[in-house]
Short mmCIF file of C-alpha atoms in Angstrom, two decimals:
data_model
loop_
_atom_site.label_atom_id
_atom_site.label_comp_id
_atom_site.label_asym_id
_atom_site.label_seq_id
_atom_site.Cartn_x
_atom_site.Cartn_y
_atom_site.Cartn_z
CA MET A 468 104.28 98.33 116.47
CA LYS A 469 101.08 98.94 118.43
CA ARG A 470 98.60 96.06 118.53
CA ASN A 471 95.10 96.25 119.93
CA GLY A 472 93.33 93.27 121.46
CA ILE A 473 95.15 89.99 122.00
CA SER A 474 98.86 89.38 121.90
CA SER A 475 100.59 87.17 119.36
CA ASN A 476 101.87 84.64 121.89
CA THR A 477 98.67 82.61 122.27
CA THR A 478 98.72 78.83 122.08
CA GLU A 479 98.04 76.56 119.12
CA ASN A 480 95.06 77.23 116.90
CA ASN A 481 92.94 74.22 117.97
CA GLY A 482 90.00 75.03 120.25
CA TYR A 483 88.96 78.29 121.84
CA HIS A 484 92.17 80.09 122.73
CA ASN A 485 92.31 82.25 125.80
CA GLY A 486 93.55 85.16 123.71
CA ALA A 487 90.78 84.79 121.16
CA VAL A 488 88.15 84.57 123.88
CA ARG A 489 89.51 87.73 125.49
CA LEU A 490 89.27 89.47 122.12
CA ALA A 491 85.65 88.37 121.74
CA GLU A 492 84.81 89.59 125.25
CA GLU A 493 86.37 92.98 124.56
CA ILE A 494 84.39 93.36 121.34
CA LEU A 495 81.11 92.32 122.95
CA THR A 496 81.49 94.83 125.78
CA VAL A 497 81.20 97.75 123.34
CA VAL A 498 78.19 96.38 121.43
CA GLU A 499 74.76 97.62 122.49
CA PRO A 500 71.98 95.00 122.82
CA ASP A 501 70.08 95.82 119.62
CA GLU A 502 72.79 96.00 116.94
CA ASP A 503 70.33 95.85 114.02
CA PHE A 504 68.54 98.97 115.22
CA ILE A 505 71.76 100.84 115.84
CA GLY A 506 73.14 99.74 112.48
CA ASP A 507 70.39 101.65 110.67
CA ASN A 508 70.75 104.77 112.80
CA HIS A 509 72.73 107.29 110.72
CA VAL A 510 72.33 110.24 113.08
CA GLY A 511 75.91 110.07 114.31
CA THR A 512 77.57 109.80 110.91
CA SER A 513 78.64 112.44 108.40
CA LYS A 514 79.84 113.04 104.83
CA ASP A 515 83.37 112.11 105.85
CA THR A 516 84.28 108.47 106.38
CA PRO A 517 84.81 108.00 110.16
CA MET A 518 88.55 107.47 110.65
CA LEU A 519 90.91 107.37 113.62
CA GLU A 520 93.59 110.05 113.87
CA ASP A 521 96.34 107.41 113.68
CA ALA A 522 94.71 105.56 110.76
CA PHE A 523 97.81 105.82 108.58
CA ASP A 524 100.56 105.41 111.16
CA ALA A 525 100.96 101.75 110.21
CA THR A 526 102.11 100.67 106.76
CA ASP A 527 99.92 98.53 104.52
CA GLU A 528 102.16 95.55 105.28
CA GLU A 529 101.77 96.08 109.03
CA LYS A 530 98.00 96.36 108.68
CA ILE A 531 97.86 93.16 106.62
CA GLU A 532 99.88 91.34 109.29
CA GLN A 533 97.61 92.53 112.11
CA ILE A 534 94.35 91.84 110.26
CA ALA A 535 95.53 88.34 109.29
CA PHE A 536 96.41 87.61 112.91
CA HIS A 537 93.06 88.76 114.29
CA PHE A 538 91.00 87.20 111.49
CA GLY A 539 92.69 83.91 112.28
CA LYS A 540 91.43 84.29 115.85
CA ILE A 541 87.91 84.91 114.57
CA MET A 542 88.14 81.65 112.65
CA ASP A 543 89.35 79.93 115.83
CA ILE A 544 86.35 81.25 117.77
CA MET A 545 84.07 79.87 115.04
CA GLY A 546 85.69 76.47 115.51
CA LEU A 547 87.30 76.26 112.07
CA ASP A 548 90.41 74.08 111.69
CA ARG A 549 93.02 76.41 110.22
CA SER A 550 95.42 73.53 109.62
CA ASP A 551 93.18 72.36 106.75
CA ASP A 552 94.67 73.11 103.32
CA SER A 553 91.57 75.05 102.29
CA LEU A 554 91.63 77.35 105.34
CA LYS A 555 95.23 77.85 106.38
CA GLY A 556 95.81 80.70 103.93
CA THR A 557 92.46 82.39 104.52
CA PRO A 558 93.53 84.98 107.14
CA GLY A 559 96.27 86.30 104.89
CA ARG A 560 94.04 86.33 101.82
CA VAL A 561 91.32 88.24 103.65
CA ALA A 562 93.82 90.75 105.04
CA LYS A 563 95.34 91.45 101.63
CA MET A 564 91.88 91.74 100.08
CA TYR A 565 90.84 94.30 102.71
CA ILE A 566 93.91 96.53 102.42
CA LYS A 567 94.87 96.16 98.76
CA GLU A 568 91.45 95.74 97.15
CA VAL A 569 88.00 96.19 98.67
CA PHE A 570 89.00 98.86 101.24
CA SER A 571 91.84 100.46 99.29
CA GLY A 572 89.81 103.67 99.04
CA LEU A 573 90.45 104.37 102.72
CA ASN A 574 94.02 105.35 101.87
CA PRO A 575 94.31 108.87 100.39
CA ALA A 576 97.46 107.72 98.59
CA ASN A 577 95.17 105.72 96.28
CA LYS A 578 93.06 108.71 95.29
CA PRO A 579 93.09 109.00 91.48
CA GLU A 580 94.97 111.89 89.94
CA VAL A 581 92.72 113.92 87.69
CA LYS A 582 93.97 116.24 84.97
CA LEU A 583 91.68 118.91 83.59
CA PHE A 584 91.54 119.87 79.93
CA GLU A 585 90.24 123.01 78.29
CA ASN A 586 86.83 122.56 76.71
CA LYS A 587 88.16 123.61 73.32
CA TYR A 588 85.29 122.01 71.43
CA GLY A 589 82.81 124.39 73.02
CA TYR A 590 80.55 121.55 74.21
CA ASP A 591 78.01 123.18 76.54
CA GLU A 592 75.48 120.38 77.06
CA MET A 593 75.51 117.84 79.85
CA LEU A 594 77.90 114.91 79.72
CA VAL A 595 76.53 111.65 81.10
CA GLU A 596 78.56 108.63 82.16
CA LYS A 597 76.04 105.92 83.00
CA ASN A 598 76.08 102.33 84.23
CA ILE A 599 79.40 102.67 86.04
CA THR A 600 80.02 99.38 87.84
CA LEU A 601 80.05 99.91 91.59
CA HIS A 602 81.33 97.48 94.23
CA SER A 603 81.36 98.64 97.83
CA TYR A 604 80.83 97.25 101.33
CA CYS A 605 78.13 98.07 103.86
CA GLU A 606 79.87 99.50 106.92
CA HIS A 607 77.19 98.05 109.22
CA HIS A 608 77.75 94.39 108.35
CA PHE A 609 80.84 94.39 106.08
CA VAL A 610 79.02 92.64 103.23
CA PRO A 611 78.93 93.79 99.58
CA ILE A 612 76.95 96.59 97.97
CA ILE A 613 76.70 95.95 94.23
CA GLY A 614 75.19 98.30 91.70
CA LYS A 615 75.59 101.07 89.15
CA ALA A 616 76.43 104.75 89.37
CA HIS A 617 75.19 107.32 86.85
CA VAL A 618 77.03 110.63 86.74
CA ALA A 619 76.48 113.84 84.78
CA TYR A 620 78.04 117.28 84.69
CA LYS A 621 77.96 120.47 82.64
CA SER A 622 81.36 121.91 81.79
CA ASN A 623 82.48 125.17 83.35
CA GLY A 624 85.18 125.51 80.71
CA LYS A 625 87.04 122.38 81.86
CA VAL A 626 86.60 118.67 81.11
CA ILE A 627 88.18 115.45 82.39
CA GLY A 628 88.90 112.13 80.75
CA LEU A 629 85.88 109.84 80.88
CA SER A 630 87.72 107.05 82.71
CA LYS A 631 88.53 109.48 85.53
CA ILE A 632 84.84 109.61 86.43
CA ASN A 633 84.84 105.82 86.81
CA ARG A 634 88.01 106.00 88.90
CA ILE A 635 86.51 108.58 91.25
CA VAL A 636 83.45 106.37 91.75
CA LYS A 637 85.66 103.34 92.36
CA TYR A 638 87.89 105.18 94.85
CA PHE A 639 85.06 106.24 97.13
CA ALA A 640 83.29 102.88 96.76
CA LYS A 641 86.38 100.96 97.90
CA ARG A 642 85.75 101.50 101.60
CA PRO A 643 83.11 100.59 104.18
CA GLN A 644 80.21 102.78 103.14
CA VAL A 645 76.70 104.06 103.60
CA GLN A 646 75.11 104.62 100.19
CA GLU A 647 73.94 108.12 101.05
CA ARG A 648 77.47 109.13 102.04
CA LEU A 649 78.97 107.47 98.97
CA THR A 650 76.65 109.48 96.73
CA GLU A 651 77.64 112.74 98.40
CA GLN A 652 81.36 111.97 98.38
CA ILE A 653 81.35 111.26 94.65
CA ALA A 654 79.38 114.43 93.93
CA ASP A 655 81.59 116.61 96.14
CA GLU A 656 84.77 115.30 94.53
CA LEU A 657 83.44 115.88 91.02
CA LYS A 658 82.43 119.43 91.92
CA ARG A 659 85.85 120.07 93.41
CA VAL A 660 87.75 118.63 90.46
CA LEU A 661 85.57 120.11 87.72
CA GLN A 662 85.22 123.49 89.47
CA THR A 663 81.48 123.53 88.89
CA GLU A 664 78.31 123.00 90.88
CA ASP A 665 76.55 121.52 87.86
CA VAL A 666 76.81 117.87 88.89
CA ALA A 667 74.35 114.99 89.26
CA VAL A 668 74.91 111.52 90.73
CA ILE A 669 72.52 108.58 91.00
CA ILE A 670 73.41 105.24 92.58
CA ASP A 671 71.18 102.18 92.15
CA ALA A 672 72.49 99.29 94.23
CA GLU A 673 71.66 96.02 95.92
CA HIS A 674 72.76 95.58 99.53
CA MET A 675 73.77 92.07 100.55
CA CYS A 676 72.91 92.94 104.15
CA VAL A 677 69.30 93.11 102.94
CA SER A 678 69.30 90.23 100.43
CA THR A 679 71.40 87.62 102.28
CA ARG A 680 70.61 88.23 105.96
CA GLY A 681 67.87 89.71 108.10
CA ILE A 682 64.83 90.22 105.88
CA GLU A 683 66.52 88.31 102.98
CA ASP A 684 64.75 90.36 100.31
CA VAL A 685 66.44 89.54 96.99
CA ASN A 686 64.22 91.83 94.91
CA SER A 687 64.74 95.26 96.45
CA ALA A 688 67.32 97.87 95.50
CA THR A 689 68.31 101.23 96.97
CA VAL A 690 68.44 104.41 94.88
CA THR A 691 70.14 107.60 96.08
CA SER A 692 70.67 110.85 94.20
CA HIS A 693 72.46 114.18 94.34
CA TYR A 694 71.53 117.18 92.21
CA SER A 695 73.31 120.52 92.38
CA GLY A 696 73.67 123.66 90.31
CA ALA A 697 71.85 123.44 86.98
CA PHE A 698 70.62 119.96 87.90
CA LYS A 699 68.36 121.46 90.56
CA THR A 700 65.88 122.40 87.83
CA GLU A 701 63.20 119.91 86.84
CA ARG A 702 63.96 120.28 83.13
CA THR A 703 67.65 119.39 83.53
CA GLN A 704 66.86 116.52 85.89
CA ASN A 705 64.36 115.10 83.42
CA GLU A 706 66.90 115.33 80.60
CA PHE A 707 69.45 113.46 82.71
CA LEU A 708 66.94 110.77 83.67
CA LYS A 709 65.89 110.36 80.04
CA TYR A 710 69.43 109.30 79.13
CA LEU A 711 69.30 106.56 81.77
CA ASP A 712 66.29 104.80 80.23
#
């Protein structure tokens, strides 16, 4: 099994281990001086989540093992005593949380299955699913993004179960994200599944990288939107926004 960084045969966990220090040095060599500026520069990103070609060569269990090992080394570098009862299980807990929970949307195997139904009731107005709970993580600092998603579509002869909209939002949120990309990914998936361009998505979220570090502004929120098809018209947009009041 391929491992990047330090090997697993380092010494005890007290102090600054040679292996952990080497890992820190390797990481720091690829970081430009002004990380905050670079972190807000989206020029090099895209609609697709940046992934390595071999991202799914390792199993979830192998990834959990590797992440736990390296997170333990991060704790060592910080000077934390991992022999303490409160800390000794932390690397494993964090690793499982990353793979099985908060970043589970990176794995295409977790993509929700969506079944379409004929619109037999002849409903031809917009359908709005609002206040969908959204938990994601900023890919610049790996801290939470917490907010709500509001989604609408007009049927093209097909409909989906309401909970499937929530599941689509959750799937794309469960990965390191940029809010603009998250908005587009949700909209693109809904258009693909529903076979219609008549889709609208609004995300209103608080970024912990803004409220708990840096500027520490606890009052601001970020709003992003996507309108396509019929939702490009001002009248349809206004109708959608009216339902969100």
